[in-house]
């Protein structure tokens, strides 16, 4: 079986660890990773979601934080701060820095991000085929109010890491998305998959930005394979992260059903066939089934690998019941 997933960082990576545990030897899991969180810092290309996927699936993640390397030290951050180098709000750990240095060197030598990701994964052996959504630069910016009553756009990382998502979102703009081309293999991974899975990743700044790359949403609409997903929203709130603020800013209903309807039913020009909601969101099941999105309520808290694997099993079971 060929499974393709569209993923952000922490939520997607944890879920994929459960899904990977279910793979038979001849199954293939391709993960299309969001790269719109990427940022150039201190002259280095940083790809937070690709790295979270690589470290989590490769056993190098800091389990407690959910991002960055285990057993990290912060000497370089302290030294940069001592020089007064900005930004001070984004700390790169010493171990993590090596990844960004290797990536940046390879970019400067002319390799595309997709080839670099494959090279980095040779060390981490994530057990999945990890591909960035695009080799082109795409960076999410969040539009917020400025002091003079106007609007200004700041990089997503500044909004999230420096401002802790504490200011209202007026709009979300993926700069570069209009000209970005899907990375090699991405469109094929969607159109040739037997099942397409949307992990509980952020629907706007993780999966939404992947869908913004030309051809990906069309490939999802065109495929005969079932497209099934897992709600990142439980009882009207994101389990972690800033999805609440983004959904509110874009006027999207902040609920398990709201996210499913945002991806859209086939009849409405969307692509979602199946959707898992948490047991506390049982009211969404009837509502979604009524519009043609097959829905079930099951426990959706990724408290440990067993619970996550059970969630992934429920996702594949849901997909298996959907013949298109
Ligand atoms: P990010 O790039 O690191 O923000 O990670 P993702 O976009 O892949 O995932 C973020 C989403 O994961 C958030 O919207 C969370 O609500 C969701 N999430 C995190 N932990 C859980 C969990 O245990 N269960 C569910 N259902 N969603 C979760
Ligand atoms: Ca992310």
CSV table of C-alpha atoms and ligand atoms in Angstrom, one decimal:
chain,number,residue,atom,x,y,z
A,1,UNK,CA,0.0,0.0,0.0
A,2,UNK,CA,1.2,3.5,-0.8
A,3,UNK,CA,0.3,6.1,1.8
A,4,UNK,CA,0.9,9.8,1.3
A,5,UNK,CA,0.6,12.3,4.2
A,6,UNK,CA,0.7,16.1,4.2
A,7,UNK,CA,2.4,17.3,7.4
A,8,UNK,CA,3.5,20.2,9.5
A,9,UNK,CA,5.9,19.8,12.4
A,10,UNK,CA,5.1,18.6,15.9
A,11,UNK,CA,1.5,17.4,15.5
A,12,UNK,CA,2.2,15.7,12.2
A,13,UNK,CA,5.4,14.1,13.2
A,14,UNK,CA,4.0,12.6,16.4
A,15,UNK,CA,1.0,11.2,14.4
A,16,UNK,CA,3.3,9.8,11.7
A,17,UNK,CA,5.3,7.9,14.3
A,18,UNK,CA,2.0,6.0,15.0
A,19,UNK,CA,1.2,5.5,11.3
A,20,UNK,CA,4.7,4.3,10.6
A,21,UNK,CA,4.3,1.6,13.3
A,22,UNK,CA,1.5,0.1,11.2
A,23,UNK,CA,3.4,-0.2,7.9
A,24,UNK,CA,4.0,-3.7,6.5
A,25,UNK,CA,7.4,-4.3,4.9
A,26,UNK,CA,6.2,-3.5,1.4
A,27,UNK,CA,4.1,-0.4,2.4
A,28,UNK,CA,5.4,3.0,1.5
A,29,UNK,CA,4.8,6.2,3.4
A,30,UNK,CA,5.6,9.4,1.7
A,31,UNK,CA,5.5,12.6,3.8
A,32,UNK,CA,5.1,15.9,2.0
A,33,UNK,CA,6.4,18.4,4.6
A,34,UNK,CA,5.5,22.0,5.0
A,35,UNK,CA,8.3,24.4,4.2
A,36,UNK,CA,6.4,27.7,4.6
A,37,UNK,CA,7.7,28.0,8.2
A,38,UNK,CA,11.2,28.2,6.8
A,39,UNK,CA,13.3,31.1,7.8
A,40,UNK,CA,16.9,32.4,7.0
A,41,UNK,CA,18.6,33.1,10.3
A,42,UNK,CA,22.2,34.1,10.9
A,43,UNK,CA,22.9,33.3,7.2
A,44,UNK,CA,21.4,29.8,7.6
A,45,UNK,CA,18.4,28.1,6.0
A,46,UNK,CA,16.2,26.7,8.8
A,47,UNK,CA,13.3,24.4,8.0
A,48,UNK,CA,11.5,23.8,11.3
A,49,UNK,CA,8.9,21.4,10.1
A,50,UNK,CA,11.2,19.2,8.0
A,51,UNK,CA,13.6,19.1,10.9
A,52,UNK,CA,10.9,18.2,13.4
A,53,UNK,CA,9.7,15.4,11.1
A,54,UNK,CA,13.3,14.2,10.6
A,55,UNK,CA,14.3,14.3,14.2
A,56,UNK,CA,11.0,12.8,15.5
A,57,UNK,CA,10.9,9.9,13.1
A,58,UNK,CA,14.7,9.5,13.3
A,59,UNK,CA,14.8,9.3,17.1
A,60,UNK,CA,16.7,12.6,17.6
A,61,UNK,CA,13.9,14.8,18.9
A,62,UNK,CA,13.7,16.5,22.3
A,63,UNK,CA,10.6,14.6,23.4
A,64,UNK,CA,9.6,17.1,26.0
A,65,UNK,CA,9.8,20.3,23.9
A,66,UNK,CA,8.5,18.4,20.8
A,67,UNK,CA,11.1,20.3,18.5
A,68,UNK,CA,14.8,20.5,18.3
A,69,UNK,CA,17.5,18.0,19.2
A,70,UNK,CA,17.6,15.9,22.3
A,71,UNK,CA,20.5,16.7,24.7
A,72,UNK,CA,20.8,20.1,23.2
A,73,UNK,CA,23.2,22.8,24.4
A,74,UNK,CA,23.0,26.5,23.7
A,75,UNK,CA,26.5,27.8,23.6
A,76,UNK,CA,26.2,29.4,20.2
A,77,UNK,CA,23.0,31.2,21.2
A,78,UNK,CA,24.8,32.7,24.2
A,79,UNK,CA,27.7,33.8,22.2
A,80,UNK,CA,25.5,35.4,19.5
A,81,UNK,CA,23.6,37.2,22.3
A,82,UNK,CA,27.0,38.4,23.7
A,83,UNK,CA,27.7,40.0,20.4
A,84,UNK,CA,24.2,41.6,20.4
A,85,UNK,CA,23.2,39.8,17.2
A,86,UNK,CA,19.5,39.9,16.4
A,87,UNK,CA,17.2,38.1,16.5
A,88,UNK,CA,17.6,37.0,20.1
A,89,UNK,CA,14.1,35.5,20.1
A,90,UNK,CA,14.9,32.5,17.9
A,91,UNK,CA,17.5,30.2,19.5
A,92,UNK,CA,19.3,27.6,17.5
A,93,UNK,CA,20.8,24.9,19.6
A,94,UNK,CA,24.3,23.8,19.0
A,95,UNK,CA,23.4,20.3,17.7
A,96,UNK,CA,20.6,21.6,15.6
A,97,UNK,CA,23.0,24.2,14.1
A,98,UNK,CA,24.9,21.4,12.4
A,99,UNK,CA,21.8,20.5,10.4
A,100,UNK,CA,21.3,24.1,9.2
A,101,UNK,CA,25.0,24.4,8.3
A,102,UNK,CA,24.9,21.2,6.2
A,103,UNK,CA,21.7,22.3,4.5
A,104,UNK,CA,22.9,25.8,3.8
A,105,UNK,CA,26.2,24.6,2.4
A,106,UNK,CA,24.4,22.2,0.1
A,107,UNK,CA,22.0,25.0,-1.1
A,108,UNK,CA,25.0,27.2,-1.8
A,109,UNK,CA,26.5,24.3,-3.8
A,110,UNK,CA,23.4,24.3,-5.9
A,111,UNK,CA,21.4,21.3,-4.6
A,112,UNK,CA,17.6,21.7,-4.4
A,113,UNK,CA,16.0,21.4,-0.9
A,114,UNK,CA,14.4,18.1,-1.8
A,115,UNK,CA,17.8,16.5,-2.6
A,116,UNK,CA,19.2,18.0,0.6
A,117,UNK,CA,16.4,16.6,2.6
A,118,UNK,CA,17.1,13.2,1.2
A,119,UNK,CA,20.7,13.6,2.1
A,120,UNK,CA,20.0,14.7,5.7
A,121,UNK,CA,17.6,11.7,6.0
A,122,UNK,CA,20.4,9.3,5.2
A,123,UNK,CA,21.7,10.0,8.7
A,124,UNK,CA,18.3,10.0,10.4
A,125,UNK,CA,16.6,7.1,8.6
A,126,UNK,CA,13.1,8.3,9.4
A,127,UNK,CA,11.5,5.2,7.8
A,128,UNK,CA,9.4,7.4,5.5
A,129,UNK,CA,10.1,9.2,2.2
A,130,UNK,CA,10.3,12.8,3.3
A,131,UNK,CA,9.9,15.5,0.6
A,132,UNK,CA,9.5,19.2,1.0
A,133,UNK,CA,6.3,20.6,-0.6
A,134,UNK,CA,8.5,22.7,-2.9
A,135,UNK,CA,12.1,23.5,-3.6
A,136,UNK,CA,11.1,27.2,-4.0
A,137,UNK,CA,11.1,29.7,-1.2
A,138,UNK,CA,7.7,30.1,0.4
A,139,UNK,CA,7.4,32.0,3.7
A,140,UNK,CA,4.2,32.5,5.7
A,141,UNK,CA,3.7,36.0,6.9
A,142,UNK,CA,1.0,37.0,9.4
A,143,UNK,CA,-0.7,40.3,8.9
A,144,UNK,CA,-1.2,42.2,12.2
A,145,UNK,CA,-2.2,45.7,13.2
A,146,UNK,CA,0.6,48.2,13.5
A,147,UNK,CA,0.9,50.9,16.1
A,148,UNK,CA,-0.2,53.6,13.6
A,149,UNK,CA,-3.6,51.9,13.0
A,150,UNK,CA,-2.4,50.3,9.7
A,151,UNK,CA,-1.4,46.8,9.0
A,152,UNK,CA,2.0,45.1,8.7
A,153,UNK,CA,3.1,41.6,7.9
A,154,UNK,CA,5.6,39.8,10.0
A,155,UNK,CA,7.3,36.4,9.4
A,156,UNK,CA,5.3,33.5,10.9
A,157,UNK,CA,8.2,32.7,13.3
A,158,UNK,CA,8.2,36.2,14.6
A,159,UNK,CA,4.5,36.0,15.3
A,160,UNK,CA,4.7,32.6,16.9
A,161,UNK,CA,8.1,32.6,18.6
A,162,UNK,CA,8.6,36.3,19.6
A,163,UNK,CA,4.9,37.3,20.0
A,164,UNK,CA,3.7,33.9,21.2
A,165,UNK,CA,0.6,34.4,19.0
A,166,UNK,CA,-0.6,37.1,21.4
A,167,UNK,CA,-1.8,39.6,18.8
A,168,UNK,CA,-4.9,39.3,16.6
A,169,UNK,CA,-4.4,37.8,13.2
A,170,UNK,CA,-5.8,40.0,10.4
A,171,UNK,CA,-4.6,37.8,7.5
A,172,UNK,CA,-2.2,35.0,6.6
A,173,UNK,CA,0.0,35.4,3.4
A,174,UNK,CA,2.2,32.6,2.1
A,175,UNK,CA,4.8,34.8,0.3
A,176,UNK,CA,6.1,33.0,-2.8
A,177,UNK,CA,3.3,30.5,-2.9
A,178,UNK,CA,1.9,31.9,-6.1
A,179,UNK,CA,5.0,31.0,-8.1
A,180,UNK,CA,6.2,28.0,-6.1
A,181,UNK,CA,6.4,24.7,-8.0
A,182,UNK,CA,5.8,21.3,-6.2
A,183,UNK,CA,9.1,19.5,-5.5
A,184,UNK,CA,9.9,16.5,-7.6
A,185,UNK,CA,7.7,13.6,-6.7
A,186,UNK,CA,5.1,15.5,-4.7
A,187,UNK,CA,2.3,15.5,-7.3
A,188,UNK,CA,3.0,11.9,-8.1
A,189,UNK,CA,3.0,11.0,-4.4
A,190,UNK,CA,-0.6,12.4,-4.2
A,191,UNK,CA,-1.9,11.0,-7.5
A,192,UNK,CA,-0.4,7.5,-7.1
A,193,UNK,CA,-1.2,7.0,-3.4
A,194,UNK,CA,-3.7,4.4,-2.3
A,195,UNK,CA,-4.6,6.5,0.7
A,196,UNK,CA,-3.9,10.2,1.5
A,197,UNK,CA,-3.8,11.1,5.1
A,198,UNK,CA,-4.0,14.5,6.7
A,199,UNK,CA,-2.4,14.3,10.2
A,200,UNK,CA,-3.7,16.6,12.9
A,201,UNK,CA,-1.4,19.4,11.6
A,202,UNK,CA,-2.3,23.0,11.6
A,203,UNK,CA,-4.9,23.5,8.8
A,204,UNK,CA,-3.7,27.0,7.9
A,205,UNK,CA,0.1,27.3,8.3
A,206,UNK,CA,1.0,23.6,7.9
A,207,UNK,CA,-1.5,21.8,5.6
A,208,UNK,CA,-2.9,25.1,4.2
A,209,UNK,CA,0.4,26.2,2.9
A,210,UNK,CA,1.1,22.8,1.3
A,211,UNK,CA,-2.3,23.1,-0.4
A,212,UNK,CA,-1.2,26.5,-1.7
A,213,UNK,CA,1.5,25.1,-3.9
A,214,UNK,CA,0.2,24.8,-7.5
A,215,UNK,CA,-1.2,21.4,-8.4
A,216,UNK,CA,-1.3,19.8,-4.9
A,217,UNK,CA,-5.0,20.6,-4.1
A,218,UNK,CA,-5.9,19.8,-7.7
A,219,UNK,CA,-4.2,16.4,-7.3
A,220,UNK,CA,-6.2,15.8,-4.1
A,221,UNK,CA,-9.4,16.6,-5.9
A,222,UNK,CA,-8.6,14.4,-8.9
A,223,UNK,CA,-7.4,11.3,-7.1
A,224,UNK,CA,-9.7,8.3,-6.8
A,225,UNK,CA,-7.9,7.3,-3.5
A,226,UNK,CA,-9.7,8.3,-0.3
A,227,UNK,CA,-8.4,11.4,1.5
A,228,UNK,CA,-8.9,11.1,5.2
A,229,UNK,CA,-7.8,13.3,8.1
A,230,UNK,CA,-7.5,13.7,11.8
A,231,UNK,CA,-8.8,16.8,13.6
A,232,UNK,CA,-6.2,19.0,15.3
A,233,UNK,CA,-9.1,20.7,17.1
A,234,UNK,CA,-10.6,19.1,20.2
A,235,UNK,CA,-13.6,20.7,21.9
A,236,UNK,CA,-13.2,23.9,20.0
A,237,UNK,CA,-9.5,24.4,20.8
A,238,UNK,CA,-6.2,23.4,19.3
A,239,UNK,CA,-4.4,20.8,21.5
A,240,UNK,CA,-1.3,23.0,21.2
A,241,UNK,CA,-0.1,25.8,19.0
A,242,UNK,CA,-1.8,28.7,17.4
A,243,UNK,CA,-4.5,27.2,15.2
A,244,UNK,CA,-7.2,28.9,17.3
A,245,UNK,CA,-5.9,32.4,16.6
A,246,UNK,CA,-5.4,31.7,12.9
A,247,UNK,CA,-8.9,30.2,12.4
A,248,UNK,CA,-10.4,33.1,14.3
A,249,UNK,CA,-8.5,35.6,12.2
A,250,UNK,CA,-9.6,34.0,8.9
A,251,UNK,CA,-13.2,33.6,10.0
A,252,UNK,CA,-13.2,29.8,10.0
A,253,UNK,CA,-15.3,27.9,12.5
A,254,UNK,CA,-12.9,26.8,15.3
A,255,UNK,CA,-14.2,23.2,15.7
A,256,UNK,CA,-13.4,19.7,14.5
A,257,UNK,CA,-16.2,20.0,11.9
A,258,UNK,CA,-15.2,23.5,11.0
A,259,UNK,CA,-11.7,22.3,9.9
A,260,UNK,CA,-13.2,19.4,7.9
A,261,UNK,CA,-15.6,21.8,6.1
A,262,UNK,CA,-12.7,24.1,5.4
A,263,UNK,CA,-11.0,21.3,3.5
A,264,UNK,CA,-14.3,20.8,1.9
A,265,UNK,CA,-16.5,18.1,0.6
A,266,UNK,CA,-16.1,16.6,-2.9
A,267,UNK,CA,-19.5,18.0,-3.9
A,268,UNK,CA,-18.4,21.5,-2.9
A,269,UNK,CA,-15.1,21.4,-4.8
A,270,UNK,CA,-13.1,20.2,-1.8
A,271,UNK,CA,-11.3,16.9,-1.4
A,272,UNK,CA,-12.1,15.4,2.0
A,273,UNK,CA,-13.7,11.9,2.2
A,274,UNK,CA,-13.2,11.0,5.8
A,275,UNK,CA,-12.5,12.8,9.1
A,276,UNK,CA,-11.8,11.6,12.6
A,277,UNK,CA,-12.9,13.7,15.5
A,278,UNK,CA,-12.2,13.3,19.3
A,279,UNK,CA,-14.7,11.4,21.4
A,280,UNK,CA,-15.8,14.7,23.0
A,281,UNK,CA,-16.8,16.1,19.5
A,282,UNK,CA,-19.4,13.4,18.7
A,283,UNK,CA,-21.8,16.1,17.6
A,284,UNK,CA,-19.6,16.7,14.5
A,285,UNK,CA,-20.1,13.2,13.3
A,286,UNK,CA,-23.7,13.5,12.2
A,287,UNK,CA,-23.1,16.9,10.8
A,288,UNK,CA,-20.2,15.8,8.6
A,289,UNK,CA,-21.8,12.5,7.5
A,290,UNK,CA,-24.8,14.5,6.4
A,291,UNK,CA,-22.6,16.5,3.9
A,292,UNK,CA,-20.7,13.5,2.6
A,293,UNK,CA,-17.6,13.5,4.8
A,294,UNK,CA,-17.5,10.1,6.5
A,295,UNK,CA,-16.8,10.8,10.2
A,296,UNK,CA,-16.1,8.9,13.3
A,297,UNK,CA,-15.3,9.9,16.9
A,298,UNK,CA,-12.4,8.1,18.5
A,299,UNK,CA,-9.8,9.2,21.1
A,300,UNK,CA,-7.5,11.7,19.4
A,301,UNK,CA,-5.0,12.5,22.1
A,302,UNK,CA,-1.5,11.5,21.2
A,303,UNK,CA,-0.5,10.8,24.8
A,304,UNK,CA,1.9,8.0,23.9
A,305,UNK,CA,2.9,5.8,20.9
A,306,UNK,CA,0.2,3.2,21.7
A,307,UNK,CA,-2.6,5.8,21.7
A,308,UNK,CA,-1.1,7.4,18.5
A,309,UNK,CA,-0.9,4.1,16.7
A,310,UNK,CA,-4.5,3.3,17.6
A,311,UNK,CA,-5.5,6.7,16.1
A,312,UNK,CA,-3.5,5.9,13.0
A,313,UNK,CA,-5.2,2.5,12.8
A,314,UNK,CA,-8.6,4.2,13.0
A,315,UNK,CA,-7.6,6.5,10.2
A,316,UNK,CA,-6.7,3.6,7.9
A,317,UNK,CA,-9.8,1.7,8.9
A,318,UNK,CA,-11.9,4.8,8.0
A,319,UNK,CA,-10.1,5.0,4.6
A,320,UNK,CA,-10.6,1.3,3.9
A,321,UNK,CA,-14.4,1.7,4.3
A,322,UNK,CA,-14.4,4.4,1.6
A,323,UNK,CA,-14.4,3.2,-1.9
A,324,UNK,CA,-14.4,6.0,-4.4
B,1,LIG,P1,3.7,22.5,14.0
B,1,LIG,O1,4.2,22.7,12.6
B,1,LIG,O2,4.8,22.1,15.0
B,1,LIG,O3,2.8,23.5,14.5
B,1,LIG,O4,2.9,21.1,13.9
B,1,LIG,P2,1.6,20.7,13.1
B,1,LIG,O5,1.1,21.7,12.2
B,1,LIG,O6,2.0,19.4,12.4
B,1,LIG,O7,0.6,20.3,14.2
B,1,LIG,C1,0.1,21.3,15.0
B,1,LIG,C2,-1.3,20.9,15.4
B,1,LIG,O8,-1.2,19.6,16.1
B,1,LIG,C3,-2.0,21.8,16.4
B,1,LIG,O9,-3.0,22.5,15.7
B,1,LIG,C4,-2.5,20.9,17.5
B,1,LIG,O10,-3.8,21.2,17.8
B,1,LIG,C5,-2.3,19.5,16.9
B,1,LIG,N1,-2.1,18.5,18.0
B,1,LIG,C6,-1.0,18.5,18.8
B,1,LIG,N2,-1.1,17.4,19.6
B,1,LIG,C7,-2.3,16.8,19.3
B,1,LIG,C8,-2.9,15.7,19.9
B,1,LIG,O11,-2.5,15.0,20.8
B,1,LIG,N3,-4.1,15.3,19.3
B,1,LIG,C9,-4.7,16.0,18.2
B,1,LIG,N4,-5.8,15.6,17.7
B,1,LIG,N5,-4.1,17.1,17.7
B,1,LIG,C10,-2.9,17.5,18.3
B,2,LIG,CA1,5.2,24.4,11.6
